[in-house]
């Protein structure tokens, strides 16, 4: 399950204007708070990993809200976008079970997403030629056109969230996020 599938993704964060956190500004080189530590900041010093986790959650929620705003005119949710992208990534039409495994969600969640995408003409269910009991999910021309629009919306959302960072900072962030994602143990539902 990703942030776009999580109920917490819809919860507002405590960010101030433009999603920036109220309080002390971060120093440019260290990322540590500038200025003296105040009473409400002392807890952060005792639990830096907890604070980092909270910042990541807030950033994820903000990204989700921006992406949702970008996707709304296209008439698709972030979770549907993720499923459509996943279907398109297969060389051959995947089974529902393949999608559930790839997305790390329960099969029922995939069924609900496929139902919505099929109703909008973006995917279609097709019988497997080798087994009548197996259903494959195929992306349609409408689905491919939607993906092109969605990729542009996704780039716009990423640009909005990354706007405060320099090119060098974006590169460092990309490396750090890759290390976190690549270092995560596999989960099995």
Short mmCIF file of C-alpha atoms in Angstrom, two decimals, residues 53-120:
data_model
loop_
_atom_site.label_atom_id
_atom_site.label_comp_id
_atom_site.label_asym_id
_atom_site.label_seq_id
_atom_site.Cartn_x
_atom_site.Cartn_y
_atom_site.Cartn_z
CA UNK A 53 9.44 10.02 10.25
CA UNK A 54 6.91 12.78 10.98
CA UNK A 55 8.48 15.03 8.35
CA UNK A 56 8.36 12.22 5.78
CA UNK A 57 4.68 11.61 6.58
CA UNK A 58 3.87 15.31 6.25
CA UNK A 59 5.72 15.49 2.95
CA UNK A 60 3.90 12.39 1.68
CA UNK A 61 0.53 13.89 2.63
CA UNK A 62 1.43 17.16 0.92
CA UNK A 63 2.54 15.36 -2.23
CA UNK A 64 -0.68 13.35 -2.18
CA UNK A 65 -2.81 16.53 -1.94
CA UNK A 66 -0.88 18.21 -4.77
CA UNK A 67 -1.11 15.12 -6.96
CA UNK A 68 -4.83 14.73 -6.21
CA UNK A 69 -5.40 18.35 -7.22
CA UNK A 70 -3.48 17.75 -10.47
CA UNK A 71 -5.37 14.51 -11.22
CA UNK A 72 -8.87 15.75 -10.41
CA UNK A 73 -9.49 17.44 -13.80
CA UNK A 74 -8.50 14.17 -15.50
CA UNK A 75 -11.07 12.30 -13.41
CA UNK A 76 -8.78 9.76 -11.79
CA UNK A 77 -7.55 9.12 -8.26
CA UNK A 78 -3.88 8.61 -7.31
CA UNK A 79 -4.59 4.93 -6.57
CA UNK A 80 -6.22 4.46 -9.99
CA UNK A 81 -3.25 6.22 -11.60
CA UNK A 82 -0.88 3.85 -9.84
CA UNK A 83 -2.84 0.82 -11.05
CA UNK A 84 -3.05 2.14 -14.61
CA UNK A 85 0.71 2.77 -14.62
CA UNK A 86 1.30 -0.73 -13.32
CA UNK A 87 -0.92 -2.37 -15.95
CA UNK A 88 0.96 -0.45 -18.66
CA UNK A 89 4.33 -1.60 -17.30
CA UNK A 90 3.67 -5.28 -18.15
CA UNK A 91 4.70 -6.70 -21.52
CA UNK A 92 1.69 -9.02 -21.50
CA UNK A 93 -1.66 -8.26 -19.87
CA UNK A 94 -1.38 -9.06 -16.16
CA UNK A 95 -3.76 -11.08 -14.01
CA UNK A 96 -5.51 -9.43 -11.07
CA UNK A 97 -3.28 -11.44 -8.71
CA UNK A 98 -0.17 -10.10 -10.50
CA UNK A 99 -1.38 -6.55 -9.94
CA UNK A 100 -2.20 -7.15 -6.27
CA UNK A 101 1.25 -8.58 -5.69
CA UNK A 102 3.06 -5.81 -7.57
CA UNK A 103 1.09 -3.09 -5.79
CA UNK A 104 1.39 -4.86 -2.41
CA UNK A 105 -2.35 -4.66 -1.78
CA UNK A 106 -5.11 -7.19 -1.20
CA UNK A 107 -6.82 -8.54 -4.35
CA UNK A 108 -10.13 -6.87 -3.40
CA UNK A 109 -8.47 -3.45 -3.65
CA UNK A 110 -7.35 -4.26 -7.19
CA UNK A 111 -10.87 -5.37 -8.12
CA UNK A 112 -12.32 -2.05 -6.95
CA UNK A 113 -9.70 -0.05 -8.88
CA UNK A 114 -10.13 -2.14 -12.05
CA UNK A 115 -13.92 -1.72 -11.81
CA UNK A 116 -13.54 2.08 -11.78
CA UNK A 117 -10.95 2.13 -14.57
CA UNK A 118 -13.04 -0.24 -16.69
CA UNK A 119 -16.14 1.93 -16.19
CA UNK A 120 -14.17 4.92 -17.51
#
